[in-house]
XYZ file of C-alpha atoms in Angstrom:
771
model
C 19.610 19.745 16.518
C 16.115 19.819 15.017
C 15.759 16.033 15.102
C 16.584 15.989 18.810
C 13.947 18.665 19.380
C 11.420 16.514 17.583
C 12.292 13.541 19.795
C 11.822 15.712 22.884
C 8.461 16.747 21.484
C 7.660 13.083 20.868
C 8.399 12.237 24.478
C 6.215 15.064 25.808
C 3.273 14.235 23.543
C 3.595 10.510 24.212
C 3.683 11.064 27.977
C 0.499 13.126 27.830
C -1.100 10.606 25.452
C -0.405 7.643 27.711
C -1.369 9.558 30.869
C -4.770 10.481 29.479
C -5.610 7.163 27.832
C -3.552 4.740 29.901
C -2.406 3.413 26.536
C 0.919 2.364 25.162
C 1.745 -0.305 22.493
C 4.491 -1.288 20.245
C 4.006 -3.713 17.521
C 1.247 -5.682 19.115
C 2.375 -9.313 19.605
C 4.215 -10.698 16.715
C 5.710 -13.215 14.841
C 7.413 -16.421 15.531
C 5.081 -16.888 18.442
C 6.268 -20.442 18.877
C 9.642 -19.151 20.016
C 8.580 -15.885 21.603
C 6.743 -15.484 24.881
C 4.254 -12.709 25.516
C 7.113 -10.762 27.121
C 9.520 -10.956 24.165
C 8.397 -9.700 20.765
C 10.438 -11.225 17.942
C 10.587 -9.814 14.403
C 12.616 -10.438 11.258
C 12.754 -6.881 9.921
C 16.542 -7.178 9.474
C 16.269 -10.673 7.949
C 17.223 -12.341 11.223
C 15.268 -13.128 14.367
C 15.587 -10.280 16.870
C 13.804 -8.911 19.879
C 11.797 -5.932 18.641
C 13.377 -3.783 21.349
C 16.826 -4.356 19.834
C 15.943 -3.327 16.259
C 16.976 0.262 15.337
C 14.070 0.602 12.915
C 10.583 2.099 13.292
C 8.416 -0.983 12.919
C 4.904 -2.109 13.793
C 4.323 -5.859 13.946
C 0.902 -7.443 14.411
C 0.399 -11.156 14.903
C -2.183 -13.304 13.204
C -3.853 -13.919 16.587
C -4.162 -10.174 17.186
C -5.611 -9.649 13.714
C -8.154 -12.414 14.352
C -9.182 -10.982 17.737
C -9.932 -7.583 16.204
C -11.697 -8.926 13.102
C -9.233 -7.459 10.583
C -10.602 -8.030 7.085
C -7.723 -7.271 4.719
C -4.287 -5.657 4.675
C -5.741 -2.128 4.668
C -6.864 -2.715 8.287
C -3.228 -2.379 9.355
C -3.311 1.369 8.678
C -5.649 1.817 11.656
C -2.903 0.587 13.994
C 0.352 1.850 12.465
C 1.202 5.574 12.765
C 1.705 7.704 9.652
C 0.471 4.915 7.357
C -2.289 5.028 4.712
C -3.494 1.828 3.009
C -6.670 1.986 0.898
C -8.365 0.155 -1.940
C -7.813 2.296 -5.008
C -10.897 4.049 -6.337
C -12.951 1.830 -8.673
C -11.622 -1.564 -7.495
C -11.617 -3.860 -4.469
C -8.128 -5.208 -5.014
C -5.749 -2.453 -6.229
C -3.772 -0.935 -3.354
C -2.886 2.691 -2.626
C -0.103 2.818 -0.022
C 1.655 5.737 1.680
C 4.094 5.746 4.599
C 5.386 9.002 6.067
C 4.082 10.960 3.083
C 5.743 8.777 0.452
C 3.683 6.547 -1.840
C 1.875 6.170 -5.126
C -1.814 6.419 -6.000
C -1.684 5.952 -9.781
C -2.131 2.276 -10.772
C -1.201 2.516 -14.473
C 1.967 0.968 -15.850
C 5.109 3.056 -15.710
C 4.837 4.269 -12.121
C 6.680 2.365 -9.399
C 5.285 2.063 -5.899
C 6.791 4.146 -3.114
C 5.894 1.499 -0.519
C 7.042 -2.082 -1.050
C 4.477 -4.856 -0.483
C 6.010 -8.262 0.272
C 4.239 -11.607 0.309
C 6.495 -14.130 2.044
C 9.624 -12.112 1.132
C 8.509 -11.733 -2.512
C 8.162 -8.131 -3.676
C 4.882 -7.394 -5.499
C 5.882 -5.144 -8.376
C 2.409 -3.779 -9.169
C -0.486 -2.532 -6.979
C -3.123 -4.616 -8.777
C -4.303 -7.559 -6.608
C -2.201 -6.231 -3.694
C -5.137 -5.715 -1.291
C -4.402 -9.045 0.379
C -7.205 -10.639 2.376
C -6.136 -11.786 5.820
C -6.200 -15.535 6.312
C -3.603 -18.132 7.256
C -1.283 -15.295 8.312
C 1.458 -15.477 10.931
C 2.115 -11.756 11.148
C 2.223 -8.488 9.265
C 5.125 -6.086 9.710
C 5.136 -2.406 8.692
C 8.591 -0.832 8.328
C 8.647 2.958 8.112
C 11.363 4.767 6.191
C 13.510 3.807 3.163
C 14.372 0.118 2.779
C 17.120 -1.082 0.479
C 20.106 -2.591 2.261
C 18.085 -5.513 3.649
C 15.397 -6.101 1.009
C 15.387 -7.190 -2.591
C 13.676 -4.138 -4.076
C 14.584 -0.660 -2.880
C 11.625 1.399 -1.646
C 11.643 5.060 -0.705
C 8.782 5.159 1.809
C 8.794 1.834 3.626
C 7.617 -1.754 3.377
C 4.671 -3.919 4.395
C 5.474 -7.619 4.925
C 2.689 -10.202 4.817
C 4.037 -13.451 6.272
C 2.118 -16.744 6.123
C 2.551 -19.498 8.684
C 5.179 -22.193 8.420
C 3.920 -25.733 8.849
C 4.626 -27.645 12.052
C 5.059 -31.410 12.488
C 1.487 -32.108 13.578
C -1.518 -32.659 11.329
C -4.088 -29.834 11.531
C -7.435 -28.931 10.058
C -8.729 -25.423 10.737
C -12.149 -24.112 9.750
C -13.339 -20.504 9.875
C -16.766 -19.245 8.970
C -18.289 -15.766 9.047
C -21.845 -14.466 8.685
C -22.569 -10.754 8.777
C -24.496 -7.745 7.612
C -24.767 -7.042 3.875
C -25.047 -10.831 3.436
C -21.380 -11.365 4.307
C -20.615 -15.081 4.018
C -16.991 -16.156 4.336
C -15.547 -19.621 4.634
C -11.907 -20.666 5.003
C -10.494 -24.183 5.239
C -6.824 -24.743 6.080
C -5.111 -28.091 6.492
C -1.566 -29.375 6.869
C 0.149 -32.628 7.668
C 3.649 -34.059 7.952
C 4.614 -36.939 5.691
C 6.581 -39.778 7.212
C 8.970 -38.533 9.902
C 7.990 -34.908 9.360
C 10.857 -33.961 7.078
C 8.308 -33.251 4.349
C 5.150 -31.307 5.166
C 2.283 -30.205 2.978
C -0.502 -27.734 3.569
C -3.102 -25.652 1.848
C -5.913 -23.162 2.330
C -9.074 -22.401 0.396
C -11.022 -19.203 0.999
C -14.447 -18.115 -0.225
C -15.099 -14.461 0.631
C -18.410 -12.901 -0.362
C -20.576 -9.958 0.614
C -23.497 -8.065 -0.860
C -23.103 -4.460 -1.894
C -23.136 -1.473 0.420
C -25.184 0.274 -2.262
C -26.641 -0.156 -5.711
C -25.997 1.042 -9.235
C -29.358 2.574 -10.081
C -28.684 2.407 -13.827
C -27.604 -1.226 -14.160
C -29.336 -2.652 -11.083
C -26.086 -4.263 -9.975
C -24.808 -4.207 -6.414
C -22.155 -1.598 -5.679
C -19.200 -2.277 -3.338
C -19.894 -6.010 -3.193
C -17.284 -8.749 -2.762
C -16.973 -12.027 -4.677
C -13.582 -13.694 -4.186
C -12.144 -17.194 -4.356
C -8.578 -17.622 -3.141
C -6.220 -20.431 -2.268
C -2.680 -21.215 -1.191
C -0.645 -24.408 -1.273
C 2.677 -25.221 0.387
C 5.264 -27.985 0.321
C 8.027 -27.709 2.928
C 11.193 -29.604 3.752
C 12.529 -29.383 7.312
C 15.980 -30.832 7.993
C 18.759 -29.999 10.400
C 20.420 -26.916 8.989
C 18.123 -26.722 5.952
C 14.627 -25.424 5.170
C 12.828 -25.199 1.835
C 9.359 -24.084 0.910
C 7.545 -24.253 -2.426
C 4.351 -22.230 -2.317
C 1.680 -21.103 -4.712
C -1.282 -18.773 -4.390
C -4.268 -17.912 -6.557
C -6.945 -15.220 -6.276
C -10.013 -14.697 -8.445
C -12.040 -11.550 -7.791
C -15.376 -11.364 -9.630
C -16.739 -8.482 -7.587
C -18.800 -5.952 -9.514
C -17.223 -2.759 -10.730
C -17.212 -0.067 -8.028
C -19.119 3.039 -9.059
C -18.306 6.446 -7.635
C -20.724 8.845 -5.961
C -21.234 12.184 -7.679
C -20.536 15.172 -5.481
C -22.299 17.688 -7.769
C -25.429 17.490 -9.979
C -24.687 16.860 -13.639
C -24.280 20.097 -15.567
C -26.008 19.119 -18.847
C -28.724 16.601 -17.995
C -29.363 17.941 -14.474
C -29.144 14.473 -12.932
C -29.387 15.045 -9.167
C -26.967 13.780 -6.531
C -27.919 10.521 -4.815
C -28.775 10.373 -1.116
C -26.786 7.175 -0.423
C -23.035 7.693 -0.866
C -22.643 4.006 -1.767
C -25.101 4.280 -4.682
C -23.978 5.109 -8.222
C -25.506 5.658 -11.656
C -22.638 4.800 -13.986
C -23.724 3.064 -17.167
C -20.402 1.524 -18.213
C -20.389 -2.252 -17.636
C -17.920 -3.454 -20.269
C -15.469 -5.069 -19.922
C -16.844 -7.096 -17.038
C -14.904 -6.470 -13.834
C -12.533 -9.379 -13.291
C -9.222 -9.866 -11.482
C -7.022 -12.965 -11.642
C -3.710 -13.185 -9.810
C -1.374 -16.057 -9.110
C 2.181 -16.679 -8.075
C 4.683 -19.401 -7.238
C 7.828 -19.127 -5.153
C 10.699 -21.210 -3.878
C 12.384 -20.262 -0.604
C 15.523 -22.157 0.465
C 17.764 -21.606 3.450
C 20.771 -23.633 4.492
C 23.469 -23.355 7.130
C 26.916 -23.548 5.548
C 28.619 -23.577 8.953
C 28.197 -22.022 12.391
C 28.806 -18.551 10.950
C 27.222 -18.560 7.507
C 23.717 -19.140 6.210
C 22.726 -19.031 2.530
C 19.229 -18.064 1.443
C 17.539 -18.043 -1.985
C 14.135 -16.603 -2.928
C 12.804 -17.347 -6.432
C 9.413 -16.184 -7.640
C 7.151 -15.748 -10.636
C 3.864 -13.830 -10.460
C 1.163 -12.782 -12.897
C -2.082 -10.843 -12.668
C -4.726 -9.685 -15.154
C -7.494 -7.185 -14.495
C -10.426 -5.867 -16.498
C -12.213 -2.820 -15.168
C -14.973 -0.534 -16.500
C -14.293 2.842 -14.825
C -17.145 5.304 -15.193
C -15.428 8.537 -14.146
C -18.556 10.689 -14.403
C -20.833 8.086 -12.688
C -23.740 8.868 -15.028
C -25.890 6.645 -17.284
C -24.612 8.219 -20.513
C -20.991 8.238 -21.650
C -19.339 11.519 -20.689
C -15.941 10.391 -19.373
C -15.943 6.581 -19.485
C -12.727 4.560 -19.232
C -12.753 0.786 -19.816
C -9.339 -0.642 -18.954
C -7.159 -3.742 -19.038
C -4.118 -4.347 -16.827
C -1.721 -7.241 -17.436
C 1.347 -7.627 -15.226
C 3.967 -10.307 -14.770
C 7.261 -10.543 -12.932
C 10.107 -12.951 -12.294
C 12.529 -12.299 -9.470
C 15.549 -13.912 -7.884
C 17.177 -12.933 -4.625
C 20.225 -14.459 -2.938
C 21.395 -13.627 0.577
C 24.427 -14.638 2.612
C 23.792 -14.130 6.326
C 26.757 -13.798 8.667
C 26.742 -14.388 12.430
C 30.285 -14.075 13.771
C 29.874 -13.087 17.385
C 30.121 -9.325 17.551
C 29.665 -9.063 13.779
C 26.316 -9.763 12.124
C 25.523 -9.003 8.545
C 23.930 -9.747 5.240
C 25.215 -9.638 1.668
C 22.605 -9.904 -1.054
C 21.883 -9.693 -4.763
C 18.525 -9.118 -6.441
C 17.191 -9.353 -9.992
C 13.719 -8.475 -11.275
C 12.322 -8.783 -14.798
C 8.808 -7.347 -14.987
C 6.337 -6.102 -17.555
C 3.183 -4.057 -17.112
C 0.685 -3.515 -19.917
C -2.101 -0.970 -19.452
C -4.746 -0.451 -22.154
C -7.695 1.887 -21.869
C -10.228 3.911 -23.836
C -11.276 7.413 -22.853
C -14.766 7.794 -24.282
C -15.974 11.385 -24.374
C -19.338 13.059 -24.841
C -18.518 15.701 -27.462
C -19.998 17.282 -30.549
C -18.128 14.636 -32.493
C -19.986 11.327 -32.523
C -18.364 8.819 -30.185
C -14.861 10.225 -29.799
C -12.521 7.739 -28.121
C -8.880 8.256 -27.180
C -7.233 4.820 -26.932
C -3.968 4.292 -25.047
C -1.714 1.243 -24.881
C 1.334 1.453 -22.616
C 3.624 -1.563 -22.362
C 6.298 -0.776 -19.762
C 9.171 -3.118 -19.003
C 11.413 -3.054 -15.937
C 14.681 -4.853 -15.450
C 16.560 -4.194 -12.255
C 19.685 -5.651 -10.734
C 21.074 -4.735 -7.349
C 23.732 -5.675 -4.860
C 23.314 -4.780 -1.203
C 24.982 -5.360 2.149
C 24.299 -4.466 5.752
C 26.561 -5.147 8.746
C 26.236 -4.579 12.476
C 29.273 -4.604 14.753
C 29.005 -4.558 18.536
C 31.621 -2.035 19.638
C 30.826 -3.003 23.232
C 28.049 -4.741 25.131
C 26.063 -1.496 24.950
C 27.128 0.215 21.731
C 26.776 -1.078 18.170
C 27.322 0.401 14.731
C 25.422 -0.635 11.603
C 26.419 0.349 8.091
C 25.019 -0.725 4.754
C 24.790 0.183 1.127
C 23.007 -0.692 -2.069
C 23.818 -0.256 -5.726
C 20.773 -0.293 -8.010
C 20.672 -0.573 -11.793
C 17.215 0.020 -13.312
C 16.314 -0.210 -16.978
C 12.920 1.022 -18.106
C 11.540 0.306 -21.596
C 8.342 1.794 -23.000
C 6.106 1.178 -25.988
C 3.298 3.735 -25.921
C 0.515 4.217 -28.469
C -2.292 6.821 -28.391
C -4.876 6.707 -31.167
C -8.203 8.495 -31.649
C -11.288 6.604 -32.860
C -14.633 7.918 -34.130
C -17.993 6.189 -34.130
C -17.410 4.027 -31.073
C -14.747 2.558 -28.831
C -11.470 1.022 -29.899
C -11.387 -2.549 -31.250
C -9.440 -3.667 -28.159
C -12.624 -3.173 -26.116
C -15.004 -4.494 -28.764
C -15.830 -1.067 -30.157
C -16.761 -0.294 -33.744
C -14.755 2.910 -33.929
C -12.610 3.870 -36.896
C -9.073 5.159 -36.424
C -9.037 8.892 -36.969
C -5.925 10.914 -37.729
C -2.306 10.148 -36.900
C -1.442 8.644 -33.498
C -1.104 11.170 -30.701
C 1.822 9.102 -29.443
C 3.778 6.336 -31.089
C 6.840 5.941 -28.953
C 9.410 3.250 -28.239
C 12.336 4.015 -25.985
C 14.336 3.042 -22.957
C 16.348 4.602 -20.163
C 18.781 3.368 -17.501
C 19.009 4.703 -13.953
C 21.816 3.928 -11.505
C 22.243 4.860 -7.883
C 24.198 3.960 -4.757
C 22.213 4.445 -1.546
C 23.824 4.150 1.921
C 22.466 3.487 5.396
C 24.028 3.831 8.854
C 22.842 3.665 12.449
C 24.361 3.874 15.914
C 22.615 1.978 18.700
C 23.089 2.376 22.452
C 21.561 0.016 25.037
C 21.570 1.497 28.554
C 20.165 -1.840 29.732
C 18.939 -5.101 28.276
C 15.408 -3.669 28.053
C 16.249 -0.292 26.531
C 17.482 0.744 23.082
C 18.288 4.209 21.782
C 19.357 4.759 18.197
C 20.076 7.339 15.556
C 20.063 6.451 11.871
C 20.464 7.764 8.354
C 19.169 6.045 5.224
C 18.671 6.965 1.625
C 15.910 5.798 -0.687
C 15.803 5.834 -4.482
C 13.139 5.200 -7.117
C 14.047 5.096 -10.783
C 12.536 7.325 -13.450
C 10.483 6.304 -16.448
C 8.034 7.359 -19.149
C 4.531 8.751 -18.747
C 2.195 6.075 -20.188
C -0.559 8.638 -20.799
C 1.601 11.352 -22.337
C 0.678 12.884 -25.702
C 3.845 12.835 -27.781
C 2.496 15.270 -30.392
C 2.297 17.916 -27.660
C 6.058 17.795 -27.082
C 7.802 21.139 -27.619
C 9.816 21.558 -30.815
C 13.020 22.420 -29.000
C 15.197 22.862 -32.099
C 12.458 24.860 -33.933
C 12.817 22.793 -37.097
C 9.097 22.216 -37.568
C 9.088 18.489 -36.682
C 9.465 16.405 -33.542
C 12.449 14.109 -33.165
C 12.457 10.897 -31.149
C 14.715 12.616 -28.624
C 12.252 15.501 -28.170
C 9.337 13.124 -27.653
C 11.410 11.009 -25.247
C 12.379 14.068 -23.210
C 8.744 15.181 -23.062
C 7.415 11.784 -21.895
C 10.203 10.953 -19.450
C 10.501 11.781 -15.776
C 13.527 11.674 -13.482
C 14.311 9.408 -10.504
C 13.399 10.591 -7.033
C 15.502 10.411 -3.869
C 14.866 10.557 -0.123
C 17.360 11.293 2.635
C 15.891 10.042 5.917
C 17.120 10.887 9.417
C 15.662 9.153 12.472
C 16.222 9.055 16.216
C 14.375 6.569 18.396
C 13.977 4.988 21.801
C 12.459 1.629 22.764
C 11.992 0.187 26.236
C 10.286 -2.487 28.306
C 9.452 -1.443 31.856
C 7.520 -2.570 34.929
C 8.646 -6.163 34.589
C 7.906 -5.978 30.849
C 4.257 -5.134 31.422
C 4.827 -1.804 29.687
C 6.525 -1.512 26.306
C 7.152 1.781 24.573
C 8.635 2.944 21.267
C 9.285 6.557 20.285
C 10.706 7.872 17.011
C 11.334 11.273 15.463
C 12.213 11.592 11.802
C 12.988 14.009 9.028
C 12.926 13.167 5.330
C 14.299 15.418 2.579
C 12.591 14.383 -0.649
C 13.926 15.604 -4.011
C 12.629 15.313 -7.593
C 9.323 14.010 -6.254
C 7.462 12.061 -8.947
C 3.845 13.248 -9.131
C 1.833 11.480 -11.844
C -1.563 12.837 -12.767
C -4.051 13.143 -15.579
C -5.726 16.279 -16.865
C -7.995 17.465 -19.636
C -5.974 18.435 -22.697
C -6.137 18.973 -26.437
C -4.420 16.496 -28.762
C -4.296 17.312 -32.481
C -7.118 19.794 -31.995
C -9.431 17.360 -30.189
C -10.390 17.205 -26.485
C -8.634 14.389 -24.668
C -7.181 13.028 -21.455
C -3.423 13.362 -20.929
C -0.850 12.341 -18.405
C 1.112 15.020 -16.617
C 4.076 13.849 -14.575
C 5.992 16.381 -12.538
C 9.320 15.995 -10.791
C 7.968 18.553 -8.358
C 11.275 19.625 -6.886
C 11.561 19.347 -3.110
C 9.444 18.186 -0.199
C 10.155 17.865 3.494
C 8.504 15.424 5.879
C 9.233 15.503 9.586
C 7.320 14.042 12.455
C 7.007 11.874 15.510
C 5.632 8.424 16.292
C 4.751 6.716 19.553
C 3.568 3.158 20.137
C 3.068 1.240 23.337
C 1.362 -1.519 25.258
C 0.505 -1.934 28.933
C -0.646 -5.230 30.378
C -1.816 -6.062 33.859
C -3.774 -9.175 34.729
C -6.345 -9.721 32.013
C -6.293 -6.087 30.869
C -4.256 -4.910 27.886
C -4.178 -1.243 26.880
C -2.491 -0.319 23.623
C -2.220 2.531 21.204
C -0.201 4.547 18.737
C 0.154 8.191 17.806
C 1.667 9.705 14.677
C 2.255 13.305 13.666
C 3.781 14.424 10.385
C 4.517 17.900 9.064
C 4.671 17.240 5.325
C 5.026 20.060 2.831
C 6.415 20.895 -0.569
C 9.307 23.326 -0.446
C 9.449 23.592 -4.215
C 6.826 22.554 -6.760
C 7.602 23.680 -10.300
C 4.890 23.500 -12.940
C 4.491 25.145 -16.335
C 1.854 27.867 -16.408
C 1.455 29.644 -19.753
C 4.759 28.001 -20.807
C 6.515 29.589 -17.847
C 8.026 27.524 -14.986
C 6.219 28.567 -11.816
C 6.734 27.529 -8.195
C 3.297 26.696 -6.742
C 4.499 24.975 -3.558
C 2.480 27.344 -1.364
C -0.733 25.985 -2.925
C 0.032 22.265 -2.941
C -0.394 19.526 -0.315
C 1.164 16.098 0.205
C -1.597 13.663 -0.699
C -2.892 10.776 1.407
C -0.910 11.983 4.417
C -2.995 13.240 7.361
C -1.021 15.294 9.865
C -2.344 13.209 12.784
C -3.041 9.481 12.964
C -3.641 7.380 16.035
C -5.492 4.603 17.771
C -6.352 3.453 21.282
C -7.508 -0.009 22.240
C -8.549 -1.703 25.466
C -8.849 -5.466 25.717
C -9.893 -7.511 28.739
C -9.738 -11.304 29.044
C -11.567 -13.113 31.838
C -12.231 -16.798 32.571
C -15.598 -17.990 31.306
C -16.491 -21.603 31.992
C -13.575 -23.721 30.862
C -12.426 -21.083 28.391
C -11.816 -17.345 28.232
C -13.874 -14.363 27.094
C -12.060 -11.376 25.538
C -13.734 -8.009 25.116
C -12.033 -5.387 22.940
C -12.943 -1.779 22.252
C -10.862 0.430 19.969
C -10.892 3.759 18.215
C -8.702 5.035 15.369
C -8.560 8.540 13.980
C -7.088 10.571 11.147
C -6.965 14.318 10.615
C -7.739 16.017 7.283
C -6.606 13.975 4.273
C -5.960 15.534 0.861
C -6.744 13.169 -2.027
C -4.443 14.950 -4.483
C -1.707 17.575 -4.408
C -4.240 20.268 -5.331
C -6.706 20.735 -2.442
C -10.324 20.122 -3.404
C -13.142 21.083 -1.000
C -15.387 18.386 -2.464
C -12.960 15.462 -2.393
C -10.750 16.108 0.620
C -11.764 14.245 3.766
C -11.991 16.173 7.067
C -10.729 14.473 10.215
C -12.748 11.517 11.474
C -12.805 8.671 13.991
C -13.764 5.017 13.624
C -14.879 2.853 16.565
C -14.628 -0.950 16.543
C -15.516 -3.577 19.136
C -15.390 -7.335 19.528
C -16.422 -10.065 21.954
C -14.592 -13.395 21.497
C -14.938 -16.629 23.448
C -12.116 -19.171 23.155
C -12.483 -22.743 24.365
C -9.580 -24.454 26.171
C -6.504 -24.732 23.935
C -8.436 -22.573 21.406
C -9.924 -25.683 19.846
C -12.870 -23.541 18.904
C -13.774 -19.873 19.150
C -16.829 -17.759 18.521
C -16.632 -14.001 18.114
C -18.955 -11.066 17.495
C -17.320 -8.105 15.731
C -18.442 -4.584 14.948
C -16.514 -2.315 12.578
C -17.164 1.425 12.172
C -19.901 1.183 14.789
C -21.067 4.783 14.378
C -21.400 4.301 10.604
C -19.069 7.140 9.661
C -19.023 7.991 5.948
C -15.492 8.958 4.912
C -13.935 9.488 1.486
C -10.892 7.419 0.550
C -10.354 8.518 -3.078
C -12.019 10.112 -6.074
C -11.832 11.687 -9.519
C -11.936 15.319 -10.573
C -11.869 16.890 -14.035
C -13.090 20.389 -13.285
C -11.540 23.680 -14.398
C -9.261 25.235 -11.802
C -6.873 28.128 -11.393
C -3.511 26.726 -12.568
C -1.612 28.407 -9.737
C -3.862 28.146 -6.685
C -5.936 25.132 -7.775
C -9.147 26.906 -6.786
C -12.145 25.599 -8.723
C -13.502 28.019 -11.327
C -17.158 28.930 -11.858
C -19.136 30.449 -14.745
C -21.248 33.641 -14.420
C -24.133 31.510 -13.120
C -21.951 30.284 -10.249
C -21.680 26.726 -11.597
C -18.441 24.765 -11.727
C -16.869 24.436 -15.158
C -16.033 20.965 -16.557
C -12.522 20.549 -17.902
C -13.209 17.197 -19.599
C -16.616 16.079 -20.823
C -19.715 18.230 -20.441
C -21.404 16.920 -17.303
C -18.599 17.649 -14.850
C -16.574 14.847 -13.244
C -16.347 15.133 -9.484
C -16.891 11.719 -7.896
C -15.811 10.069 -4.638
C -15.337 6.595 -3.215
C -15.965 5.796 0.435
C -14.613 3.495 3.130
C -16.744 0.650 4.467
C -19.871 1.556 6.461
C -20.832 -0.123 9.721
C -20.420 -3.897 9.541
C -21.370 -6.483 12.163
C -20.386 -10.111 11.758
C -20.124 -13.376 13.672
C -17.042 -15.542 13.177
C -16.486 -19.078 14.401
C -13.360 -21.216 14.194
C -12.769 -24.913 14.776
C -9.362 -26.609 14.960
C -8.591 -30.311 15.131
């Protein structure tokens, strides 16, 4: 069987990997540390407390203490430690998240496109990627689950899930202070406090964070700092702890006033001959309106009560809202060539109910989930054309209502063999109100422009669609001993369809040849189908050498059908140049690969690491070329999915005075990463390595600590995302040139080919004080 062959390959590669580097590591320390010793890693991936070795799921779990020791800055840092995972800030923002796991994800942040990877904040699913780059503070652990999730979680996700879990309050009063000073004028301060009230049944706590940093570069047109950080954030919690009952009311707020992020041009401008800049963090974009601004807040109520010795009832209620304003200068030039000011407004209300069952050999969960969400995206596309001030305005108000029932049960057939089965039924309703309107003489009124509406709307559409699907899961687990687990599993993931928010309705084909477009023809043109993943996995987990060595291996195959690929291209709408959405249900893709994680500990030395390999390719990719369906799979790549990912880390703790000094050195690496499905020699990032180090002193009982951290010590410049609107061969994707050998712009006249980069070398000093 091919999966078995992959597992054998995993074992061989992992053995060589660990032999050369002396590294293993599974889910570095985790969770629920109050109840778990260093020898037993406890996670809640299956909504109940379990030893990580017993969970038949590929999961990486990293504790808050581990994150603090390595100087992790935000949730994207997790991708350096988890195999086959990509987490990046999305293009022109600090706070919008691009997430991929095992080749499945979503890069497009506009309304209408669901995420392929679920992001959870204290069990609450975040429906939109805006404000999802969560800064790390007051965190208990972060878990990364690879593969489809649906029978255990409120919202079904096709690629996996990332869980950000904050700390529960204990029955002792605490005040914790953390301060950071670093390069680029980094100045962070975090205050956390909690206290019991009365006998400790009621507990309150809160955190306030001020996170600031100067820019890595400068916008040479506006004089503003580029890639800076200016964030205020806070959380508040009220908890009730009683025998057999727990409740938590929590709220969080984030305000991000960082400057707009400007891209770096990868080619000189084609009309004004503006040269490329030497510093990749510098930009020249002239668009500054609307002012960059992100506000996000949410409230939730978590309740859990024991009905009897066998049954536990859990409820999770939440409401969240975020608003973003962003001036995106696609061309990164002083003059308007392809400028896109945008507004994003999202809100969601969700309710989840779970019944947990613990009946000896039978454990299970029955759940129901409801989500009511709306996402409004508004943007101008301002073009430099022969027409004075042509603007294409788009407003896309997309609503989502979803209801689901799910169940998952595990039965111990014997002390060594257990069977898990589960299923989920999902009902998704998508509504869309989409307007496209051209303006002349300036921008649209929504963005304070003085433009005048010109011609009939390119799209004026209102419609809805319903998608239904049952998705099963099953696994068989065998435990040769208490410290070993082998498993084989099957799971199915599903993501509903929708409507392209950037589509040009007037470009819909007249299918009945009657000379006019019907609502049904426009709806069919703008809509895209659901996608589905069948995932097969075989894995092995073990603790050896008196639990000093832990190891996890997994091999997987995913058959991905009707893959949703949103994009935007240059187009013509009613005879005018414009910017249009193109969403393909590409056909078929196949992802298969291996993953290894491990940790070895002896004395004060801890060696850890992970290795991921994925063979991801399209097996069918149908696109229309000259009105003819054409399979271009041979020329397309799976985006944001490097074939190889990995990390190694060595940490040594030694007594120093009355405390302890911990030295850590780590390296992570990724092979070539394609930014889009069509390879682009300018934008795609060749393989690279990042080296980090830290030196942390902890006083007795960790009452205070002081740490020196270095990130990306060799100052590697690496692309994380970008924009391209250049003419290309529709089949191969190869960029086209004119007789002079220059690239040809497809939208605008200057040529849009810009990139955004990961953080350069940063060095910072962090101190903590607890009392």
